[in-house]
Amino acid sequence: MAQRVSYFEWMLQVLERAIKMDNLPYELYKVLSRPERVLTVSIPVRMDDGRLEVFEGYRVQYSSALGPYKGGIRFHPEVDLDTDKALALGMTLKNALNNLPYGGGKGAVKVDPKRLSKGELERLSRGYARAIAPLIGDQVDIPAPDVGTTPEIMAWMVDEYSRIRGYNVPGVFTAKPPELWGNPVREYSTGYGVVVAARAAAERYMGGLQGLRVSVHGFGNVGQYSALFAQRQGAKVVAVSDTSGTVYDPNGIDVELAMKVKAQTGKVINYPKGEKIYDPMASLFVDAEVLMPSAIENVITKDNASKVRAKLVVEGANGPTTPEAEAELYKRGSIVVPDISANAGGVVMSYLEWVENLQWYWWDEEETLKRLDAIMTSNVKRLIDRYESLKSTNPSATMRDAAFILALERVYRAMKARGWL
Ligand code: NAD
């Protein structure tokens, strides 16, 4: 029976394929198939009932070829070192692709944060910050939130780290609350970036985003703001869904109203107009030119890819399209803007926040958004250009292949310039 490969092994396979496709030296694979440094920590936390629990955590510092390590911290019961390594390699490529002066890293704690009281969560967060403090810093390794962590947790961590150093170090964590050296744009930066990516791709292939019908799967942070900004850019949002189901209206959904309903009732299905479809997946298959899968991974699979009608799929979520499904979509003439490009608005915004923090300076919301838009637009356009040139010599290439190649070339050039290869 075939053995299931781990997430990290799968990432290594993709890495190897891209290195071979671009004729990059195998030495690059040898170096990039291992993280530079791995830290495993244990964090004792006094629980509210008096018991002592000890949590396991990690910080993987994958590559520093392009700059300080950068990547989020995940609090999740199912994380392990293998997953953390895969995510850290992913961050290395995402940061490189998006022209940021960062290497890649990722942290994790094996915990279900929903099970903890606020006090327990704060003690765990501070404990983790203390445990990794010797190896991080605003010039060394700059964590941020990921699944299960929030701006509030970043505030506790930056406070803990600053207390250890004896002075304030705002730039050591990003995506902090606006009250503590954060930037208000961070809240919607990922969704905004998804729409910038959709706009650039639609301009190239479909005459612009204006008037196109858009469907959004997932109505959390990424999905809500993707829908909102798509509408503000002149697209017609015809479907949105969350775990409660799908709302469909071919005449267009009032996204601000849907967001209000979601905030008040927790379920988008309570949106008062349009058609209610009690199937969270239905938004993937409605009649629309653009699909933004923005919920979770592995939703477009080989079993349902033939039902997707959109010609442009812009991945707001991480890993929503399986490799087999992606091949099927391309066979049917669709294009997929891959996650490491389409949902990079969050990390680009983190970079802007870090630059502000290092200077003890700030940009207002309008100025920040202008910068985010300009960086995302030029990154996505560069990716599309590379995809088009790659396709001319390799007709089966995807935009994801082009993204990996662009990222790897940048890492390779830096390693070569440093004399590592
Ligand atoms: P979130 O928890 O705020 O929202 C997730 C949404 O998906 C919720 O509305 C939930 O109801 C919905 N959902 C879950 N399962 C579903 C299903 N089967 N069908 C339909 N809807 C479903 O999370 P988020 O921060 O919006 O992140 C979403 C995705 O984007 C994740 O893959 C995350 O890793 C990725 N991402 C997020 C950011 C960010 O800044 N938030 C940045 C980069 C990537």
Tab-separated table of C-alpha atoms and ligand atoms in Angstrom:
chain	number	residue	atom	x	y	z
A	1	MET	CA	0.000	0.000	0.000
A	2	ALA	CA	1.311	3.474	-0.851
A	3	GLN	CA	2.534	5.387	2.210
A	4	ARG	CA	1.026	8.828	2.758
A	5	VAL	CA	3.719	11.467	2.476
A	6	SER	CA	3.969	14.048	5.237
A	7	TYR	CA	3.333	17.754	4.547
A	8	PHE	CA	7.067	18.423	4.731
A	9	GLU	CA	7.881	15.576	2.317
A	10	TRP	CA	5.241	16.913	-0.062
A	11	MET	CA	6.795	20.401	0.115
A	12	LEU	CA	10.197	18.896	-0.656
A	13	GLN	CA	8.761	17.171	-3.726
A	14	VAL	CA	7.363	20.481	-4.998
A	15	LEU	CA	10.693	22.159	-4.253
A	16	GLU	CA	12.633	19.535	-6.189
A	17	ARG	CA	10.243	19.716	-9.150
A	18	ALA	CA	10.628	23.520	-9.393
A	19	ILE	CA	14.433	23.348	-9.075
A	20	LYS	CA	14.586	20.770	-11.885
A	21	MET	CA	12.083	22.622	-14.086
A	22	ASP	CA	14.212	25.778	-13.873
A	23	ASN	CA	17.552	23.939	-14.231
A	24	LEU	CA	18.773	25.361	-10.933
A	25	PRO	CA	21.706	23.489	-9.357
A	26	TYR	CA	20.884	20.462	-7.218
A	27	GLU	CA	23.034	22.007	-4.467
A	28	LEU	CA	20.208	24.492	-3.915
A	29	TYR	CA	17.902	21.567	-3.147
A	30	LYS	CA	20.504	20.059	-0.806
A	31	VAL	CA	20.682	23.275	1.221
A	32	LEU	CA	16.981	24.128	1.128
A	33	SER	CA	15.730	20.661	2.041
A	34	ARG	CA	16.794	21.256	5.668
A	35	PRO	CA	16.104	24.131	8.039
A	36	GLU	CA	19.108	26.121	9.252
A	37	ARG	CA	18.047	25.814	12.881
A	38	VAL	CA	15.277	24.159	14.889
A	39	LEU	CA	14.367	25.041	18.447
A	40	THR	CA	12.089	22.831	20.531
A	41	VAL	CA	10.812	24.317	23.768
A	42	SER	CA	8.681	23.223	26.672
A	43	ILE	CA	6.437	25.732	28.375
A	44	PRO	CA	5.119	25.064	31.890
A	45	VAL	CA	1.842	26.897	32.571
A	46	ARG	CA	-0.031	27.116	35.882
A	47	MET	CA	-3.675	26.453	34.976
A	48	ASP	CA	-6.596	28.208	36.666
A	49	ASP	CA	-7.454	25.076	38.691
A	50	GLY	CA	-3.930	24.922	40.185
A	51	ARG	CA	-2.578	22.093	37.970
A	52	LEU	CA	0.705	22.552	36.096
A	53	GLU	CA	0.537	21.742	32.373
A	54	VAL	CA	3.620	21.596	30.180
A	55	PHE	CA	3.145	22.498	26.493
A	56	GLU	CA	5.485	21.659	23.630
A	57	GLY	CA	6.475	24.360	21.140
A	58	TYR	CA	8.846	24.953	18.252
A	59	ARG	CA	10.516	27.725	16.316
A	60	VAL	CA	11.945	26.677	12.977
A	61	GLN	CA	14.446	29.115	11.468
A	62	TYR	CA	14.447	27.772	7.953
A	63	SER	CA	16.503	30.148	5.840
A	64	SER	CA	18.253	33.468	6.417
A	65	ALA	CA	19.643	33.840	2.898
A	66	LEU	CA	17.490	36.905	2.174
A	67	GLY	CA	17.301	38.451	5.635
A	68	PRO	CA	15.894	37.891	9.139
A	69	TYR	CA	13.680	34.819	9.599
A	70	LYS	CA	10.001	35.739	9.298
A	71	GLY	CA	6.811	33.754	9.780
A	72	GLY	CA	3.857	33.272	12.105
A	73	ILE	CA	3.206	31.320	15.273
A	74	ARG	CA	0.482	28.675	15.172
A	75	PHE	CA	-1.427	27.502	18.247
A	76	HIS	CA	-3.101	24.247	17.240
A	77	PRO	CA	-3.572	20.811	18.856
A	78	GLU	CA	-2.353	18.955	15.765
A	79	VAL	CA	0.883	20.783	14.973
A	80	ASP	CA	4.164	18.919	15.124
A	81	LEU	CA	7.715	19.654	14.108
A	82	ASP	CA	7.186	18.228	10.620
A	83	THR	CA	4.273	20.587	9.934
A	84	ASP	CA	6.228	23.498	11.361
A	85	LYS	CA	9.177	22.755	9.061
A	86	ALA	CA	6.862	22.599	6.040
A	87	LEU	CA	5.261	25.930	6.995
A	88	ALA	CA	8.691	27.514	7.551
A	89	LEU	CA	9.855	26.388	4.104
A	90	GLY	CA	6.621	27.807	2.690
A	91	MET	CA	7.348	31.156	4.352
A	92	THR	CA	10.879	31.153	2.898
A	93	LEU	CA	9.383	30.899	-0.580
A	94	LYS	CA	6.511	33.320	0.054
A	95	ASN	CA	8.825	36.036	1.407
A	96	ALA	CA	11.242	35.520	-1.485
A	97	LEU	CA	8.468	35.605	-4.103
A	98	ASN	CA	7.095	38.835	-2.682
A	99	ASN	CA	10.457	40.583	-2.794
A	100	LEU	CA	10.627	41.060	0.967
A	101	PRO	CA	14.045	41.313	2.677
A	102	TYR	CA	13.274	38.246	4.780
A	103	GLY	CA	14.219	34.630	5.087
A	104	GLY	CA	11.628	32.181	6.385
A	105	GLY	CA	10.613	30.764	9.742
A	106	LYS	CA	7.587	29.485	11.601
A	107	GLY	CA	6.666	28.756	15.197
A	108	ALA	CA	4.056	26.561	16.807
A	109	VAL	CA	2.671	25.388	20.111
A	110	LYS	CA	0.746	22.134	20.421
A	111	VAL	CA	-2.394	23.435	22.136
A	112	ASP	CA	-6.069	24.034	21.501
A	113	PRO	CA	-6.285	27.734	22.434
A	114	LYS	CA	-10.106	27.561	22.609
A	115	ARG	CA	-9.724	25.274	25.636
A	116	LEU	CA	-7.768	27.898	27.624
A	117	SER	CA	-9.073	30.777	29.728
A	118	LYS	CA	-7.775	34.229	28.829
A	119	GLY	CA	-5.352	34.143	31.756
A	120	GLU	CA	-4.020	30.706	30.765
A	121	LEU	CA	-3.608	31.862	27.167
A	122	GLU	CA	-1.666	34.928	28.300
A	123	ARG	CA	0.636	32.842	30.535
A	124	LEU	CA	1.247	30.366	27.699
A	125	SER	CA	1.946	33.174	25.193
A	126	ARG	CA	4.379	34.908	27.541
A	127	GLY	CA	6.011	31.556	28.344
A	128	TYR	CA	6.521	30.809	24.659
A	129	ALA	CA	7.965	34.311	24.062
A	130	ARG	CA	10.421	33.765	26.971
A	131	ALA	CA	11.393	30.345	25.618
A	132	ILE	CA	12.247	31.600	22.123
A	133	ALA	CA	13.584	35.012	23.247
A	134	PRO	CA	17.277	34.016	23.062
A	135	LEU	CA	16.903	33.257	19.354
A	136	ILE	CA	14.611	36.041	18.066
A	137	GLY	CA	14.936	39.816	17.677
A	138	ASP	CA	13.900	42.631	15.356
A	139	GLN	CA	17.029	42.014	13.240
A	140	VAL	CA	17.062	38.246	13.693
A	141	ASP	CA	13.676	36.538	13.625
A	142	ILE	CA	10.337	38.343	13.532
A	143	PRO	CA	7.245	36.237	14.341
A	144	ALA	CA	3.594	37.178	13.667
A	145	PRO	CA	0.163	35.564	14.173
A	146	ASP	CA	-1.033	32.464	12.340
A	147	VAL	CA	-3.903	30.034	12.942
A	148	GLY	CA	-4.970	30.231	16.610
A	149	THR	CA	-3.007	33.384	17.462
A	150	THR	CA	-4.145	37.003	17.427
A	151	PRO	CA	-2.931	40.626	17.650
A	152	GLU	CA	-3.696	40.468	21.400
A	153	ILE	CA	-1.271	37.533	21.748
A	154	MET	CA	1.341	39.514	19.775
A	155	ALA	CA	0.875	42.376	22.279
A	156	TRP	CA	1.601	40.032	25.222
A	157	MET	CA	4.615	38.589	23.421
A	158	VAL	CA	6.132	41.949	22.441
A	159	ASP	CA	5.642	43.131	26.033
A	160	GLU	CA	7.327	40.004	27.424
A	161	TYR	CA	10.239	40.270	25.010
A	162	SER	CA	10.676	44.000	25.751
A	163	ARG	CA	10.734	43.299	29.504
A	164	ILE	CA	13.495	40.715	28.995
A	165	ARG	CA	15.572	43.160	26.938
A	166	GLY	CA	14.858	46.028	29.331
A	167	TYR	CA	13.613	48.396	26.612
A	168	ASN	CA	10.783	48.489	24.091
A	169	VAL	CA	11.407	46.456	20.921
A	170	PRO	CA	8.311	47.084	18.764
A	171	GLY	CA	9.671	45.435	15.605
A	172	VAL	CA	10.221	41.944	17.016
A	173	PHE	CA	6.608	40.801	16.416
A	174	THR	CA	4.269	42.076	13.695
A	175	ALA	CA	0.472	42.307	13.316
A	176	LYS	CA	0.238	43.918	16.730
A	177	PRO	CA	-2.874	45.876	17.715
A	178	PRO	CA	-2.924	49.519	16.546
A	179	GLU	CA	-2.709	50.568	20.232
A	180	LEU	CA	0.719	48.943	20.482
A	181	TRP	CA	2.723	49.923	17.382
A	182	GLY	CA	0.454	48.037	14.959
A	183	ASN	CA	-1.149	49.455	11.817
A	184	PRO	CA	-4.944	49.467	11.271
A	185	VAL	CA	-4.531	48.179	7.701
A	186	ARG	CA	-3.350	44.786	9.033
A	187	GLU	CA	-6.943	43.804	9.878
A	188	TYR	CA	-7.956	43.738	6.215
A	189	SER	CA	-4.587	43.513	4.442
A	190	THR	CA	-4.872	39.876	3.350
A	191	GLY	CA	-8.343	40.278	1.808
A	192	TYR	CA	-7.258	43.534	0.197
A	193	GLY	CA	-4.250	41.744	-1.306
A	194	VAL	CA	-6.438	38.931	-2.666
A	195	VAL	CA	-8.410	41.540	-4.593
A	196	VAL	CA	-5.248	43.250	-5.863
A	197	ALA	CA	-4.140	39.841	-7.186
A	198	ALA	CA	-7.558	39.223	-8.752
A	199	ARG	CA	-7.529	42.681	-10.330
A	200	ALA	CA	-4.053	42.207	-11.859
A	201	ALA	CA	-4.975	38.772	-13.254
A	202	ALA	CA	-8.375	39.962	-14.506
A	203	GLU	CA	-6.746	42.925	-16.252
A	204	ARG	CA	-4.393	40.545	-18.038
A	205	TYR	CA	-6.862	37.853	-19.005
A	206	MET	CA	-10.434	39.161	-18.766
A	207	GLY	CA	-10.416	42.879	-19.538
A	208	GLY	CA	-10.508	43.945	-15.871
A	209	LEU	CA	-12.356	43.087	-12.673
A	210	GLN	CA	-15.129	45.611	-13.307
A	211	GLY	CA	-18.470	43.857	-13.757
A	212	LEU	CA	-17.120	40.315	-13.265
A	213	ARG	CA	-19.095	37.969	-11.022
A	214	VAL	CA	-17.169	36.843	-7.950
A	215	SER	CA	-17.867	34.007	-5.528
A	216	VAL	CA	-16.145	33.794	-2.132
A	217	HIS	CA	-15.812	30.542	-0.183
A	218	GLY	CA	-15.250	31.252	3.535
A	219	PHE	CA	-16.468	34.374	5.297
A	220	GLY	CA	-13.886	34.970	8.020
A	221	ASN	CA	-11.139	37.567	8.038
A	222	VAL	CA	-9.858	36.819	4.529
A	223	GLY	CA	-13.212	36.034	2.896
A	224	GLN	CA	-15.091	39.052	4.231
A	225	TYR	CA	-12.512	41.591	3.162
A	226	SER	CA	-11.923	39.833	-0.184
A	227	ALA	CA	-15.655	40.159	-0.876
A	228	LEU	CA	-15.797	43.752	0.360
A	229	PHE	CA	-12.874	45.014	-1.705
A	230	ALA	CA	-13.937	43.011	-4.781
A	231	GLN	CA	-17.242	44.873	-4.613
A	232	ARG	CA	-15.489	48.209	-4.074
A	233	GLN	CA	-13.362	47.512	-7.175
A	234	GLY	CA	-16.536	47.184	-9.255
A	235	ALA	CA	-17.014	43.404	-9.304
A	236	LYS	CA	-20.378	41.824	-8.514
A	237	VAL	CA	-20.195	39.444	-5.539
A	238	VAL	CA	-22.830	36.794	-6.305
A	239	ALA	CA	-22.106	34.205	-3.591
A	240	VAL	CA	-20.488	33.964	-0.165
A	241	SER	CA	-20.419	31.042	2.243
A	242	ASP	CA	-19.293	29.948	5.675
A	243	THR	CA	-19.895	26.737	7.631
A	244	SER	CA	-23.579	27.712	7.993
A	245	GLY	CA	-24.125	27.571	4.208
A	246	THR	CA	-24.060	29.642	1.028
A	247	VAL	CA	-25.910	32.821	0.151
A	248	TYR	CA	-26.432	33.280	-3.593
A	249	ASP	CA	-27.795	36.302	-5.398
A	250	PRO	CA	-27.120	36.712	-9.135
A	251	ASN	CA	-28.032	40.399	-8.789
A	252	GLY	CA	-25.223	40.947	-6.292
A	253	ILE	CA	-24.862	40.599	-2.536
A	254	ASP	CA	-24.640	43.651	-0.287
A	255	VAL	CA	-21.315	42.666	1.287
A	256	GLU	CA	-21.408	45.260	4.066
A	257	LEU	CA	-24.808	43.979	5.121
A	258	ALA	CA	-23.593	40.364	4.974
A	259	MET	CA	-20.645	41.330	7.209
A	260	LYS	CA	-23.022	42.968	9.673
A	261	VAL	CA	-25.230	39.866	9.739
A	262	LYS	CA	-22.163	37.658	10.247
A	263	ALA	CA	-20.927	39.858	13.110
A	264	GLN	CA	-24.332	39.929	14.798
A	265	THR	CA	-25.440	36.303	14.353
A	266	GLY	CA	-22.213	34.417	13.592
A	267	LYS	CA	-23.770	32.937	10.420
A	268	VAL	CA	-23.818	34.390	6.932
A	269	ILE	CA	-26.839	32.257	6.030
A	270	ASN	CA	-28.954	34.739	8.036
A	271	TYR	CA	-28.376	37.338	5.295
A	272	PRO	CA	-31.929	38.458	4.565
A	273	LYS	CA	-31.895	38.544	0.759
A	274	GLY	CA	-30.991	36.223	-2.137
A	275	GLU	CA	-31.199	32.442	-2.143
A	276	LYS	CA	-30.078	30.321	0.845
A	277	ILE	CA	-28.272	27.074	-0.003
A	278	TYR	CA	-27.596	24.962	3.062
A	279	ASP	CA	-24.280	23.702	1.728
A	280	PRO	CA	-21.057	25.547	2.652
A	281	MET	CA	-19.343	24.196	-0.476
A	282	ALA	CA	-21.952	25.480	-2.946
A	283	SER	CA	-20.123	28.800	-3.412
A	284	LEU	CA	-17.315	26.891	-5.141
A	285	PHE	CA	-19.582	25.829	-7.980
A	286	VAL	CA	-21.882	28.786	-8.716
A	287	ASP	CA	-21.862	30.583	-12.040
A	288	ALA	CA	-19.143	33.238	-11.620
A	289	GLU	CA	-16.027	34.265	-13.524
A	290	VAL	CA	-13.866	34.580	-10.408
A	291	LEU	CA	-13.655	32.262	-7.396
A	292	MET	CA	-11.851	33.197	-4.179
A	293	PRO	CA	-11.510	30.091	-1.984
A	294	SER	CA	-10.772	31.802	1.344
A	295	ALA	CA	-11.690	29.292	4.071
A	296	ILE	CA	-9.491	26.250	4.551
A	297	GLU	CA	-7.194	23.866	2.703
A	298	ASN	CA	-8.117	21.019	0.309
A	299	VAL	CA	-11.600	22.160	-0.705
A	300	ILE	CA	-11.153	21.944	-4.481
A	301	THR	CA	-10.252	18.306	-5.077
A	302	LYS	CA	-10.062	15.905	-7.999
A	303	ASP	CA	-13.630	14.818	-7.196
A	304	ASN	CA	-15.209	18.260	-7.515
A	305	ALA	CA	-12.821	20.315	-9.719
A	306	SER	CA	-14.917	19.614	-12.825
A	307	LYS	CA	-17.834	21.458	-11.187
A	308	VAL	CA	-15.872	24.720	-10.735
A	309	ARG	CA	-17.070	27.188	-13.367
A	310	ALA	CA	-14.763	30.127	-12.618
A	311	LYS	CA	-12.058	30.926	-15.149
A	312	LEU	CA	-9.964	32.651	-12.512
A	313	VAL	CA	-9.344	31.067	-9.093
A	314	VAL	CA	-7.564	33.357	-6.621
A	315	GLU	CA	-6.427	31.468	-3.528
A	316	GLY	CA	-7.202	33.507	-0.404
A	317	ALA	CA	-6.760	30.457	1.826
A	318	ASN	CA	-3.590	28.429	2.131
A	319	GLY	CA	-3.711	25.273	0.022
A	320	PRO	CA	-7.402	25.240	-1.012
A	321	THR	CA	-6.650	23.457	-4.310
A	322	THR	CA	-5.120	19.981	-4.350
A	323	PRO	CA	-2.452	19.287	-7.025
A	324	GLU	CA	-4.803	16.934	-8.969
A	325	ALA	CA	-7.598	19.514	-8.874
A	326	GLU	CA	-5.240	22.221	-10.073
A	327	ALA	CA	-4.233	20.083	-13.058
A	328	GLU	CA	-7.920	19.557	-13.882
A	329	LEU	CA	-8.669	23.291	-13.634
A	330	TYR	CA	-5.862	24.150	-16.034
A	331	LYS	CA	-7.056	21.406	-18.411
A	332	ARG	CA	-10.430	23.147	-18.459
A	333	GLY	CA	-8.824	26.497	-19.295
A	334	SER	CA	-8.885	28.087	-15.841
A	335	ILE	CA	-5.976	29.851	-14.146
A	336	VAL	CA	-5.117	29.603	-10.450
A	337	VAL	CA	-3.302	32.504	-8.774
A	338	PRO	CA	-1.487	30.531	-6.048
A	339	ASP	CA	-1.744	31.223	-2.335
A	340	ILE	CA	1.884	32.292	-1.888
A	341	SER	CA	1.120	35.216	-4.169
A	342	ALA	CA	-2.600	35.873	-3.717
A	343	ASN	CA	-2.722	35.873	0.093
A	344	ALA	CA	0.607	37.630	0.661
A	345	GLY	CA	-1.080	40.924	1.637
A	346	GLY	CA	-0.752	39.990	5.314
A	347	VAL	CA	2.995	39.424	5.253
A	348	VAL	CA	3.588	42.443	3.016
A	349	MET	CA	1.685	44.510	5.593
A	350	SER	CA	3.795	42.927	8.349
A	351	TYR	CA	6.861	44.120	6.483
A	352	LEU	CA	5.467	47.672	6.303
A	353	GLU	CA	4.679	47.593	10.040
A	354	TRP	CA	8.214	46.372	10.791
A	355	VAL	CA	9.708	49.214	8.710
A	356	GLU	CA	7.543	51.705	10.644
A	357	ASN	CA	8.599	50.180	13.973
A	358	LEU	CA	12.319	50.191	13.170
A	359	GLN	CA	12.089	53.936	12.435
A	360	TRP	CA	9.689	54.715	15.320
A	361	TYR	CA	7.533	56.272	12.599
A	362	TRP	CA	4.080	55.580	11.183
A	363	TRP	CA	2.147	56.033	7.973
A	364	ASP	CA	-1.548	56.860	8.066
A	365	GLU	CA	-4.066	54.348	6.747
A	366	GLU	CA	-4.275	55.858	3.266
A	367	GLU	CA	-0.509	56.004	2.806
A	368	THR	CA	-0.079	52.441	4.111
A	369	LEU	CA	-2.739	51.113	1.766
A	370	LYS	CA	-1.124	52.856	-1.203
A	371	ARG	CA	2.178	51.140	-0.398
A	372	LEU	CA	0.532	47.744	0.119
A	373	ASP	CA	-1.319	48.077	-3.187
A	374	ALA	CA	1.814	49.087	-5.099
A	375	ILE	CA	3.924	46.223	-3.715
A	376	MET	CA	1.217	43.584	-4.270
A	377	THR	CA	0.405	44.848	-7.787
A	378	SER	CA	4.000	44.763	-8.967
A	379	ASN	CA	4.599	41.330	-7.387
A	380	VAL	CA	1.542	39.777	-9.040
A	381	LYS	CA	2.313	41.367	-12.417
A	382	ARG	CA	5.860	40.021	-12.266
A	383	LEU	CA	4.467	36.566	-11.487
A	384	ILE	CA	2.023	36.674	-14.401
A	385	ASP	CA	4.818	37.727	-16.783
A	386	ARG	CA	6.958	34.844	-15.599
A	387	TYR	CA	4.061	32.400	-15.902
A	388	GLU	CA	3.470	33.484	-19.496
A	389	SER	CA	7.140	33.066	-20.444
A	390	LEU	CA	7.381	29.703	-18.639
A	391	LYS	CA	4.293	28.445	-20.438
A	392	SER	CA	5.808	29.252	-23.822
A	393	THR	CA	8.513	26.623	-23.246
A	394	ASN	CA	6.572	24.325	-20.919
A	395	PRO	CA	2.860	24.227	-21.808
A	396	SER	CA	1.921	22.218	-18.692
A	397	ALA	CA	3.409	24.803	-16.293
A	398	THR	CA	1.102	26.445	-13.763
A	399	MET	CA	1.292	29.862	-12.162
A	400	ARG	CA	2.286	28.030	-8.963
A	401	ASP	CA	5.318	26.586	-10.777
A	402	ALA	CA	6.234	30.112	-11.891
A	403	ALA	CA	5.844	31.380	-8.304
A	404	PHE	CA	8.144	28.694	-6.878
A	405	ILE	CA	10.702	29.341	-9.607
A	406	LEU	CA	10.738	33.117	-9.045
A	407	ALA	CA	11.143	32.573	-5.303
A	408	LEU	CA	13.885	29.980	-5.692
A	409	GLU	CA	15.839	32.085	-8.164
A	410	ARG	CA	15.884	34.936	-5.669
A	411	VAL	CA	17.052	32.689	-2.839
A	412	TYR	CA	19.655	31.145	-5.135
A	413	ARG	CA	21.049	34.512	-6.220
A	414	ALA	CA	21.394	35.610	-2.585
A	415	MET	CA	23.097	32.364	-1.566
A	416	LYS	CA	25.462	32.617	-4.517
A	417	ALA	CA	26.307	36.253	-3.751
A	418	ARG	CA	27.081	35.269	-0.164
A	419	GLY	CA	29.343	32.457	-1.357
A	420	TRP	CA	27.187	29.690	0.159
A	421	LEU	CA	26.877	27.835	-3.169
B	1	NAD	P1	-11.130	32.656	9.798
B	1	NAD	O1	-11.159	31.617	10.853
B	1	NAD	O2	-11.314	34.087	10.148
B	1	NAD	O3	-12.253	32.325	8.677
B	1	NAD	C1	-12.453	31.059	8.126
B	1	NAD	C2	-13.847	31.054	7.488
B	1	NAD	O4	-14.014	29.866	6.732
B	1	NAD	C3	-14.997	31.090	8.496
B	1	NAD	O5	-15.993	31.969	8.005
B	1	NAD	C4	-15.542	29.651	8.475
B	1	NAD	O6	-16.922	29.591	8.758
B	1	NAD	C5	-15.289	29.300	7.034
B	1	NAD	N1	-15.235	27.866	6.756
B	1	NAD	C6	-14.556	26.901	7.413
B	1	NAD	N2	-14.768	25.712	6.819
B	1	NAD	C7	-15.595	25.946	5.760
B	1	NAD	C8	-16.175	25.150	4.751
B	1	NAD	N3	-15.940	23.842	4.688
B	1	NAD	N4	-16.976	25.730	3.844
B	1	NAD	C9	-17.227	27.051	3.874
B	1	NAD	N5	-16.693	27.866	4.780
B	1	NAD	C10	-15.894	27.321	5.715
B	1	NAD	O7	-9.736	32.437	9.033
B	1	NAD	P2	-8.971	33.466	8.090
B	1	NAD	O8	-7.984	34.240	8.888
B	1	NAD	O9	-9.941	34.170	7.225
B	1	NAD	O10	-8.100	32.457	7.198
B	1	NAD	C11	-8.673	31.739	6.127
B	1	NAD	C12	-7.572	31.095	5.302
B	1	NAD	O11	-6.678	32.086	4.843
B	1	NAD	C13	-6.699	30.074	6.042
B	1	NAD	O12	-6.292	29.095	5.105
B	1	NAD	C14	-5.487	30.906	6.471
B	1	NAD	O13	-4.333	30.107	6.668
B	1	NAD	C15	-5.332	31.790	5.237
B	1	NAD	N6	-4.593	33.038	5.464
B	1	NAD	C16	-5.028	33.958	6.358
B	1	NAD	C17	-4.337	35.152	6.526
B	1	NAD	C18	-4.832	36.229	7.440
B	1	NAD	O14	-4.222	37.300	7.474
B	1	NAD	N7	-5.919	36.030	8.164
B	1	NAD	C19	-3.151	35.384	5.791
B	1	NAD	C20	-2.723	34.422	4.865
B	1	NAD	C21	-3.466	33.259	4.708
